[in-house]
Short mmCIF file of C-alpha atoms and ligand atoms in Angstrom, two decimals:
data_model
loop_
_atom_site.label_atom_id
_atom_site.label_comp_id
_atom_site.label_asym_id
_atom_site.label_seq_id
_atom_site.Cartn_x
_atom_site.Cartn_y
_atom_site.Cartn_z
CA MET A 1 9.41 2.54 -31.15
CA ARG A 2 12.71 2.83 -29.37
CA ILE A 3 12.89 5.80 -27.05
CA LEU A 4 15.90 7.46 -25.43
CA VAL A 5 15.32 9.68 -22.42
CA VAL A 6 18.21 11.97 -21.51
CA GLY A 7 18.69 12.70 -17.80
CA GLY A 8 18.61 10.84 -14.52
CA GLY A 9 16.37 12.55 -11.97
CA GLY A 10 12.83 12.32 -10.65
CA ARG A 11 11.48 14.15 -13.68
CA GLU A 12 13.05 11.60 -16.03
CA HIS A 13 11.79 8.68 -13.93
CA ALA A 14 8.25 10.06 -14.17
CA LEU A 15 8.63 10.57 -17.94
CA VAL A 16 9.96 7.02 -18.40
CA TRP A 17 7.10 5.66 -16.25
CA LYS A 18 4.54 7.39 -18.47
CA ILE A 19 6.30 6.53 -21.75
CA ALA A 20 6.39 2.86 -20.71
CA GLN A 21 2.57 2.93 -20.91
CA SER A 22 2.53 4.07 -24.56
CA PRO A 23 1.35 1.19 -26.75
CA GLY A 24 3.80 1.91 -29.56
CA VAL A 25 6.89 1.82 -27.36
CA THR A 26 8.96 -1.35 -27.48
CA GLU A 27 12.19 -0.28 -25.79
CA ILE A 28 13.22 2.56 -23.51
CA TYR A 29 16.79 3.66 -22.85
CA CYS A 30 17.80 6.30 -20.35
CA ALA A 31 21.13 8.12 -20.14
CA PRO A 32 22.36 8.04 -17.46
CA GLY A 33 19.16 7.09 -15.55
CA ASN A 34 19.15 5.97 -11.92
CA ALA A 35 18.29 2.93 -9.76
CA GLY A 36 14.53 3.46 -10.09
CA ILE A 37 14.56 4.12 -13.83
CA ALA A 38 16.52 0.87 -14.25
CA SER A 39 13.35 -1.10 -13.46
CA LEU A 40 11.60 0.34 -16.54
CA ALA A 41 14.40 1.19 -18.97
CA THR A 42 17.89 0.17 -19.95
CA CYS A 43 20.20 2.69 -18.32
CA VAL A 44 23.28 3.62 -20.32
CA PRO A 45 26.23 5.29 -18.61
CA ILE A 46 26.39 8.40 -20.80
CA LYS A 47 26.15 11.79 -19.15
CA ALA A 48 23.24 14.06 -20.09
CA ASP A 49 25.62 16.71 -21.44
CA ASP A 50 27.79 14.34 -23.50
CA ILE A 51 26.18 15.21 -26.81
CA PRO A 52 28.60 13.29 -29.09
CA GLY A 53 28.24 10.23 -26.83
CA LEU A 54 24.44 10.44 -26.86
CA LEU A 55 24.37 10.97 -30.60
CA ALA A 56 26.60 7.96 -31.24
CA PHE A 57 24.43 5.81 -28.97
CA ALA A 58 21.18 6.96 -30.62
CA ARG A 59 22.56 6.21 -34.08
CA GLN A 60 23.93 2.84 -33.14
CA THR A 61 20.71 1.80 -31.33
CA THR A 62 18.46 3.27 -34.05
CA ILE A 63 16.51 5.36 -31.58
CA ASP A 64 13.19 6.62 -32.99
CA LEU A 65 12.63 9.44 -30.51
CA THR A 66 14.94 11.16 -28.03
CA ILE A 67 13.39 13.12 -25.16
CA VAL A 68 15.63 15.59 -23.34
CA GLY A 69 14.95 16.19 -19.63
CA PRO A 70 17.45 18.78 -18.33
CA GLU A 71 18.13 22.29 -19.60
CA ALA A 72 21.92 22.15 -19.86
CA PRO A 73 22.15 19.97 -23.01
CA LEU A 74 19.27 21.89 -24.63
CA VAL A 75 20.95 25.24 -24.07
CA VAL A 76 24.16 24.02 -25.75
CA GLY A 77 22.30 22.54 -28.73
CA ILE A 78 21.54 18.84 -28.26
CA ALA A 79 18.33 19.20 -30.29
CA ASP A 80 20.22 20.86 -33.17
CA ALA A 81 22.82 18.06 -33.18
CA PHE A 82 20.16 15.32 -33.28
CA GLN A 83 18.10 17.11 -35.89
CA GLU A 84 21.14 17.56 -38.14
CA ALA A 85 21.78 13.83 -37.81
CA GLY A 86 18.17 13.13 -38.88
CA LEU A 87 17.15 11.84 -35.43
CA PRO A 88 13.77 12.99 -34.06
CA VAL A 89 14.19 14.84 -30.76
CA PHE A 90 11.76 16.41 -28.31
CA GLY A 91 13.13 19.66 -26.91
CA PRO A 92 13.83 23.15 -28.25
CA TYR A 93 16.78 24.01 -30.47
CA ARG A 94 19.65 25.98 -28.97
CA ALA A 95 18.38 29.35 -30.20
CA ALA A 96 14.93 28.74 -28.70
CA ALA A 97 16.34 27.33 -25.44
CA GLN A 98 17.83 30.79 -24.82
CA LEU A 99 14.50 31.57 -23.17
CA GLU A 100 15.99 29.70 -20.21
CA GLY A 101 19.67 29.99 -21.10
CA SER A 102 19.72 33.79 -20.99
CA LYS A 103 17.52 35.79 -18.67
CA VAL A 104 18.43 38.94 -20.61
CA PHE A 105 17.18 37.31 -23.83
CA ALA A 106 13.95 36.23 -22.10
CA LYS A 107 13.37 39.76 -20.81
CA GLU A 108 13.93 41.18 -24.31
CA ILE A 109 11.35 38.81 -25.79
CA MET A 110 8.89 39.74 -23.05
CA GLN A 111 9.45 43.46 -23.49
CA GLN A 112 9.02 43.28 -27.27
CA SER A 113 5.72 41.46 -26.88
CA GLY A 114 4.33 43.34 -23.89
CA ILE A 115 4.37 40.23 -21.72
CA PRO A 116 3.95 41.16 -18.04
CA THR A 117 7.10 40.57 -15.98
CA ALA A 118 9.00 42.18 -13.13
CA ARG A 119 10.62 45.54 -14.00
CA HIS A 120 14.34 45.06 -14.45
CA VAL A 121 17.67 46.55 -15.50
CA ALA A 122 20.53 44.51 -16.99
CA PHE A 123 24.20 45.22 -16.21
CA THR A 124 27.53 44.09 -17.63
CA GLU A 125 29.69 45.61 -14.89
CA ALA A 126 29.57 45.70 -11.10
CA GLY A 127 30.01 49.49 -10.71
CA PRO A 128 26.79 50.65 -12.37
CA ALA A 129 24.87 47.76 -10.79
CA LEU A 130 26.02 48.75 -7.30
CA ALA A 131 25.21 52.39 -8.01
CA TYR A 132 21.73 51.37 -9.12
CA LEU A 133 21.19 49.52 -5.84
CA GLU A 134 22.16 52.62 -3.84
CA GLU A 135 19.62 54.65 -5.81
CA HIS A 136 16.88 52.04 -5.32
CA PRO A 137 17.07 50.89 -1.71
CA GLY A 138 15.02 48.00 -0.36
CA PRO A 139 14.44 44.41 -1.40
CA ALA A 140 15.64 43.41 -4.86
CA VAL A 141 16.11 40.25 -6.87
CA VAL A 142 19.52 39.67 -8.43
CA LYS A 143 19.81 37.15 -11.26
CA ALA A 144 22.79 35.81 -13.18
CA ASP A 145 22.02 35.89 -16.91
CA GLY A 146 23.06 32.32 -17.73
CA LEU A 147 22.51 28.84 -16.30
CA ALA A 148 23.73 28.46 -12.72
CA ALA A 149 22.33 25.06 -11.71
CA GLY A 150 19.30 26.68 -10.09
CA LYS A 151 21.42 28.90 -7.83
CA GLY A 152 21.64 32.02 -9.97
CA VAL A 153 18.70 33.88 -8.37
CA VAL A 154 19.16 35.78 -5.11
CA VAL A 155 16.04 37.22 -3.51
CA ALA A 156 17.71 39.93 -1.41
CA ALA A 157 15.77 41.30 1.56
CA ASP A 158 17.81 44.53 1.64
CA THR A 159 20.41 46.52 -0.25
CA ALA A 160 23.33 44.94 1.63
CA ALA A 161 22.28 41.44 0.57
CA ALA A 162 21.69 42.60 -3.02
CA ARG A 163 25.11 44.26 -3.07
CA GLU A 164 26.74 41.05 -1.91
CA ALA A 165 24.96 39.06 -4.64
CA VAL A 166 26.01 41.53 -7.36
CA THR A 167 29.62 41.48 -6.16
CA ALA A 168 29.71 37.68 -6.04
CA MET A 169 28.19 37.28 -9.50
CA PHE A 170 30.52 39.77 -11.19
CA GLY A 171 33.34 38.24 -9.12
CA GLY A 172 32.85 34.99 -11.02
CA ARG A 173 30.75 32.86 -8.67
CA PHE A 174 28.86 31.44 -11.66
CA GLY A 175 31.59 31.83 -14.26
CA ALA A 176 30.40 33.06 -17.64
CA ALA A 177 26.75 32.82 -16.52
CA GLY A 178 27.37 35.89 -14.33
CA LYS A 179 28.92 38.12 -16.99
CA ARG A 180 25.60 39.85 -17.25
CA VAL A 181 23.40 40.40 -14.21
CA ILE A 182 19.79 41.48 -13.91
CA ILE A 183 18.40 43.44 -11.00
CA GLU A 184 14.64 43.25 -10.83
CA GLU A 185 11.84 44.40 -8.61
CA TYR A 186 10.82 42.14 -5.77
CA LEU A 187 7.35 40.72 -6.30
CA GLU A 188 5.00 39.07 -3.85
CA GLY A 189 2.25 36.57 -4.50
CA GLU A 190 1.40 32.94 -5.18
CA GLU A 191 3.59 31.13 -7.66
CA VAL A 192 2.34 28.69 -10.26
CA SER A 193 4.15 26.63 -12.87
CA ILE A 194 2.55 26.45 -16.31
CA LEU A 195 4.10 23.88 -18.60
CA ALA A 196 2.90 23.90 -22.19
CA LEU A 197 3.63 21.69 -25.16
CA CYS A 198 4.55 23.79 -28.19
CA ASP A 199 5.09 22.88 -31.84
CA GLY A 200 6.45 26.21 -33.05
CA GLU A 201 2.98 27.68 -33.42
CA THR A 202 0.35 25.93 -31.32
CA VAL A 203 0.45 25.97 -27.53
CA ARG A 204 -1.16 23.25 -25.40
CA PRO A 205 -0.87 24.01 -21.69
CA LEU A 206 -0.73 21.12 -19.20
CA LEU A 207 -2.55 21.34 -15.86
CA PRO A 208 -1.26 24.07 -13.55
CA SER A 209 1.08 22.91 -10.79
CA GLN A 210 2.77 24.48 -7.82
CA ASP A 211 6.28 23.78 -6.59
CA HIS A 212 7.57 24.37 -3.04
CA LYS A 213 11.05 25.84 -3.38
CA ARG A 214 12.09 26.41 0.23
CA VAL A 215 13.52 23.52 2.20
CA GLY A 216 11.46 24.06 5.34
CA GLU A 217 7.82 23.96 6.29
CA GLY A 218 5.91 27.21 6.01
CA ASP A 219 8.30 28.20 3.18
CA SER A 220 11.24 28.69 5.54
CA GLY A 221 14.96 28.16 5.03
CA PRO A 222 17.06 28.22 1.87
CA ASN A 223 15.87 27.59 -1.69
CA THR A 224 16.12 24.11 -3.18
CA GLY A 225 15.50 22.57 -6.58
CA GLY A 226 11.93 21.95 -5.34
CA MET A 227 10.66 19.98 -2.33
CA GLY A 228 7.29 18.94 -3.67
CA ALA A 229 4.53 19.85 -6.08
CA TYR A 230 0.85 19.30 -6.62
CA ALA A 231 -1.58 19.73 -9.48
CA PRO A 232 -4.00 21.15 -10.40
CA VAL A 233 -3.83 24.48 -8.53
CA PRO A 234 -7.23 25.59 -7.15
CA PHE A 235 -6.63 29.35 -7.39
CA TYR A 236 -5.70 29.03 -11.08
CA THR A 237 -9.19 29.55 -12.45
CA PRO A 238 -10.25 28.96 -16.07
CA GLU A 239 -10.36 32.76 -16.48
CA ILE A 240 -6.73 33.05 -15.38
CA ALA A 241 -5.78 30.12 -17.61
CA ALA A 242 -7.36 31.81 -20.64
CA ARG A 243 -5.50 35.05 -19.93
CA VAL A 244 -2.19 33.25 -19.48
CA GLU A 245 -2.65 31.55 -22.81
CA GLU A 246 -3.64 34.79 -24.59
CA GLU A 247 -1.29 37.23 -22.87
CA ILE A 248 1.77 35.12 -22.08
CA LEU A 249 2.12 31.75 -23.79
CA ARG A 250 0.91 32.51 -27.31
CA PRO A 251 2.67 35.89 -27.56
CA THR A 252 5.91 34.21 -26.43
CA VAL A 253 5.68 31.47 -29.03
CA ARG A 254 4.73 34.04 -31.70
CA ALA A 255 7.67 36.25 -30.74
CA MET A 256 10.07 33.31 -30.91
CA ALA A 257 8.79 32.34 -34.35
CA ALA A 258 9.06 35.96 -35.53
CA ALA A 259 12.66 36.09 -34.25
CA GLY A 260 13.41 33.03 -36.37
CA HIS A 261 13.54 30.61 -33.42
CA PRO A 262 10.31 28.60 -33.52
CA TYR A 263 9.75 27.04 -30.11
CA ARG A 264 9.19 23.27 -30.08
CA GLY A 265 9.14 21.34 -26.85
CA VAL A 266 7.95 22.21 -23.37
CA LEU A 267 7.71 25.87 -22.51
CA TYR A 268 7.64 26.27 -18.73
CA ALA A 269 6.42 29.64 -17.51
CA GLY A 270 7.07 30.35 -13.83
CA LEU A 271 4.34 32.84 -12.96
CA MET A 272 3.50 34.93 -9.94
CA LEU A 273 -0.01 36.08 -9.21
CA THR A 274 0.65 39.54 -7.75
CA ARG A 275 -1.81 42.22 -6.66
CA GLU A 276 -1.11 43.97 -9.95
CA GLY A 277 -1.87 40.83 -11.91
CA LEU A 278 0.08 37.92 -13.34
CA LYS A 279 3.79 38.31 -14.02
CA VAL A 280 6.36 35.98 -15.53
CA LEU A 281 9.24 35.22 -13.14
CA GLU A 282 11.12 32.99 -15.54
CA PHE A 283 10.90 30.74 -18.54
CA ASN A 284 12.36 27.26 -18.59
CA CYS A 285 12.88 25.24 -21.75
CA ARG A 286 11.94 21.83 -20.29
CA PHE A 287 9.66 19.95 -17.93
CA GLY A 288 9.80 21.06 -14.28
CA ASP A 289 11.14 18.89 -11.51
CA PRO A 290 9.21 17.98 -9.33
CA GLU A 291 6.12 19.34 -11.18
CA THR A 292 6.39 16.59 -13.79
CA GLN A 293 5.93 13.82 -11.23
CA PRO A 294 2.31 14.67 -10.25
CA LEU A 295 1.53 15.78 -13.83
CA MET A 296 2.48 12.38 -15.26
CA LEU A 297 0.13 10.66 -12.79
CA LEU A 298 -2.71 12.89 -13.96
CA LEU A 299 -2.03 12.69 -17.70
CA LYS A 300 -4.36 10.28 -19.45
CA SER A 301 -3.28 10.92 -23.05
CA ASP A 302 -0.39 9.10 -24.68
CA LEU A 303 2.65 11.27 -23.98
CA VAL A 304 4.65 9.92 -26.91
CA GLU A 305 1.87 10.78 -29.35
CA LEU A 306 1.73 14.32 -27.99
CA MET A 307 5.49 14.72 -28.26
CA LEU A 308 5.51 13.47 -31.85
CA ALA A 309 2.71 15.93 -32.66
CA ALA A 310 4.82 18.74 -31.15
CA ILE A 311 7.85 17.73 -33.22
CA ASN A 312 5.79 17.47 -36.41
CA GLY A 313 3.86 20.73 -36.02
CA GLU A 314 0.60 18.88 -35.46
CA LEU A 315 -0.42 19.93 -31.96
CA ALA A 316 -3.44 21.82 -33.32
CA GLY A 317 -5.10 18.49 -34.01
CA THR A 318 -4.59 17.13 -30.48
CA ARG A 319 -6.47 17.27 -27.24
CA ILE A 320 -4.89 16.50 -23.89
CA ALA A 321 -6.95 14.26 -21.62
CA TRP A 322 -6.51 14.14 -17.83
CA TYR A 323 -7.64 11.88 -15.04
CA PRO A 324 -9.95 13.66 -12.62
CA GLY A 325 -8.77 14.55 -9.14
CA ALA A 326 -5.41 15.78 -7.96
CA ALA A 327 -1.88 14.49 -7.59
CA VAL A 328 1.00 15.38 -5.32
CA GLY A 329 4.71 14.60 -5.20
CA VAL A 330 6.74 14.94 -1.99
CA VAL A 331 10.53 15.03 -2.26
CA LEU A 332 12.52 12.99 0.25
CA ALA A 333 15.88 14.71 0.61
CA ALA A 334 19.25 13.69 2.03
CA GLY A 335 20.39 15.06 5.39
CA GLY A 336 22.01 18.46 4.91
CA TYR A 337 20.36 19.19 1.55
CA PRO A 338 20.38 21.87 0.05
CA GLY A 339 23.79 22.24 1.73
CA PRO A 340 26.45 19.52 1.60
CA TYR A 341 25.03 16.02 2.08
CA VAL A 342 26.27 12.46 2.27
CA LYS A 343 25.81 9.92 -0.50
CA GLY A 344 25.80 6.13 -0.39
CA ASP A 345 23.35 5.56 2.47
CA PRO A 346 21.09 2.53 2.04
CA ILE A 347 17.40 3.23 1.37
CA ILE A 348 15.05 0.76 3.00
CA GLY A 349 11.36 0.06 2.67
CA LEU A 350 10.90 0.75 -1.05
CA ASP A 351 9.35 -2.72 -1.37
CA ARG A 352 6.80 -1.94 1.35
CA VAL A 353 5.30 1.18 -0.24
CA PRO A 354 1.55 0.62 -0.72
CA SER A 355 0.21 0.37 -4.25
CA GLY A 356 -1.12 3.65 -5.60
CA VAL A 357 2.03 5.48 -4.52
CA GLU A 358 4.72 5.84 -7.18
CA VAL A 359 8.14 6.45 -5.74
CA PHE A 360 10.11 8.21 -8.45
CA HIS A 361 13.86 8.11 -7.89
CA ALA A 362 15.77 11.37 -8.14
CA GLY A 363 19.23 10.74 -6.74
CA THR A 364 19.75 7.00 -6.26
CA ALA A 365 22.22 4.35 -7.36
CA LEU A 366 22.38 0.58 -7.15
CA VAL A 367 25.44 -0.69 -5.28
CA ALA A 368 25.82 -4.46 -4.87
CA GLY A 369 22.08 -4.96 -5.26
CA GLN A 370 21.21 -2.27 -2.68
CA VAL A 371 19.52 1.03 -3.59
CA VAL A 372 21.55 3.85 -2.02
CA THR A 373 21.31 7.63 -1.93
CA ALA A 374 23.25 9.40 -4.67
CA GLY A 375 21.94 12.98 -4.66
CA GLY A 376 20.41 15.74 -2.55
CA ARG A 377 16.88 15.13 -3.71
CA VAL A 378 16.71 11.34 -3.33
CA LEU A 379 13.13 10.26 -4.03
CA CYS A 380 9.80 11.83 -4.93
CA ALA A 381 6.83 9.91 -3.53
CA THR A 382 3.84 10.68 -5.74
CA ALA A 383 0.16 9.79 -5.58
CA ARG A 384 -3.12 10.67 -7.21
CA GLY A 385 -6.48 10.88 -5.45
CA ALA A 386 -10.08 11.92 -5.95
CA ASP A 387 -9.06 15.33 -4.61
CA LEU A 388 -6.01 16.98 -3.05
CA PRO A 389 -6.70 15.81 0.53
CA ALA A 390 -7.07 12.22 -0.71
CA ALA A 391 -3.83 12.43 -2.71
CA LEU A 392 -2.03 13.91 0.32
CA ASP A 393 -3.29 11.19 2.66
CA ARG A 394 -2.11 8.55 0.23
CA VAL A 395 1.32 10.01 -0.35
CA TYR A 396 2.15 10.73 3.30
CA ASP A 397 0.95 7.26 4.26
CA GLY A 398 3.26 5.78 1.62
CA ILE A 399 6.26 7.75 2.84
CA ARG A 400 6.02 6.07 6.25
CA ALA A 401 7.36 2.88 4.68
CA ILE A 402 10.58 4.53 3.48
CA HIS A 403 13.69 5.30 5.45
CA PHE A 404 17.29 6.35 4.97
CA PRO A 405 19.65 8.12 7.40
CA GLY A 406 19.05 11.88 7.52
CA MET A 407 15.92 11.69 5.34
CA HIS A 408 13.83 14.84 5.53
CA TYR A 409 10.77 16.11 3.73
CA ARG A 410 8.14 18.79 4.02
CA ARG A 411 4.91 17.77 5.65
CA ASP A 412 3.00 20.77 4.31
CA ILE A 413 3.08 20.19 0.56
CA GLY A 414 -0.19 21.46 -0.92
CA ARG A 415 -1.35 22.74 2.42
CA ARG A 416 -1.77 26.36 1.36
CA ALA A 417 -4.01 25.23 -1.47
CA LEU A 418 -6.13 23.31 1.02
CA LYS A 419 -6.44 26.31 3.27
CA GLU A 420 -7.44 28.51 0.37
CA ALA A 421 -10.04 26.02 -0.68
CA GLY A 422 -11.33 26.25 2.89
CA SER A 423 -10.97 22.52 3.24
CA LYS A 424 -11.41 21.13 6.70
CA GLY A 425 -8.78 18.73 7.83
CA SER A 426 -5.84 20.67 6.48
CA GLU A 427 -4.71 21.38 10.05
CA THR A 428 -4.54 17.71 10.94
CA ARG A 429 -2.64 16.74 7.86
CA SER A 430 0.95 16.91 9.00
P1 LIG B 1 13.62 32.02 -11.23
O1 LIG B 1 14.71 31.02 -11.50
O2 LIG B 1 13.73 33.31 -11.97
O3 LIG B 1 12.23 31.46 -11.21
O4 LIG B 1 13.76 32.34 -9.68
C1 LIG B 1 13.70 31.32 -8.71
C2 LIG B 1 12.76 31.73 -7.62
O5 LIG B 1 13.12 33.01 -7.11
C3 LIG B 1 11.32 31.89 -8.09
O6 LIG B 1 10.61 30.70 -8.14
C4 LIG B 1 10.79 32.83 -7.04
O7 LIG B 1 10.45 32.12 -5.87
C5 LIG B 1 11.96 33.72 -6.77
N1 LIG B 1 11.87 34.93 -7.59
C6 LIG B 1 12.33 35.11 -8.86
N2 LIG B 1 12.08 36.36 -9.29
C7 LIG B 1 11.46 36.99 -8.28
C8 LIG B 1 10.95 38.32 -8.11
N3 LIG B 1 11.04 39.24 -9.07
N4 LIG B 1 10.36 38.61 -6.94
C9 LIG B 1 10.27 37.70 -5.94
N5 LIG B 1 10.74 36.44 -6.04
C10 LIG B 1 11.32 36.08 -7.19
N1 LIG B 2 10.67 23.04 -10.15
C1 LIG B 2 11.46 24.09 -10.65
C2 LIG B 2 12.13 23.79 -11.91
O1 LIG B 2 11.99 22.73 -12.47
O2 LIG B 2 12.84 24.66 -12.41
#
């Protein structure tokens, strides 16, 4: 089989790494890919949102399966375009990808199906939104309806900050994505990412994972695309998992099918475990980044087989097998990230990373034979171990080999889980 992976970040590197282990796969292409992906796949210089370009390439190369990493091409209909051309594609159609592409749409689906989520009000104009904030003082969460490259959510500590966010969004900060704005109640609790394979009807959740969104240790500083993730999540008990499947995942997939938009692909539910119970913070229409990196190290089953089953409506006949233990991915970011950062700095030590640590590339490029930084999130060092402490020891040991100017990373990935599990040694692991 010839596979095309669309995208060029750490998530796509981890997917390519896993796909390369599938016995039926003969060739892998990645568009546009990155310096790390280039060691496993043929990188083609086509942007992830250039749908006509990708379609022409897939036709010409007789690609058997295209796997779409990022949300942007899914939300504008890459899966529809491939399907119309008779090319198998893993990822939801445009209408189904609205679950991520429009927060108002996602809230409507949740309300119709009684899926627990934060209380919210949607606005199409600044005036009523600002008036609402005056009537409901205190912390609030302000969200642009459409895609905003991960920056469309403002968790406002007070009314002044919420007002500023509303004004900026209606003022055009996110273009058309901010034409509608949601104000929702501020929730507190542990977050967990549940990614599930869906075939339109059947839902097969992957192991639970937890991202670390803030740039700084102890969850301090601004939000990022994600600074690290581990799986599985100890507080996510089998009882919670069963409820999430019954009360969130299956009703969502049923509601999408009933609305005429059967959901095929990965459904990513961002959940918060609050005192009042589980609530959905968001849906994404794709694999998470960096959650995918540890998940791919834990997945034992053939990923390509599972994806084909999802496309063909045959997930009911599958079982997903996992390696025992835990895995963790730690993002190595460029100096300044998530603010402005430099690109083009040489990365050294990648050849000295001990075996057992996979260094997935997120933002890298090859310039005159040298791997250089090319993004804010540069690498994601990932390791599996018999348990979370073992995986953490392995990954942080591996990171010591790597260096680039300004490199920074969180030393406390997975630490809260260790504390909760009452594990000794969590204090020394820094
Ligand atoms: P979203 O893109 O909706 O997941 O939002 C990004 C991040 O903002 C989430 O991962 C949470 O950390 C935070 N967030 C979103 N909604 C809420 C909420 N209602 N209360 C508190 N934090 C939230
Ligand atoms: N890790 C967060 C996301 O993929 O949206």
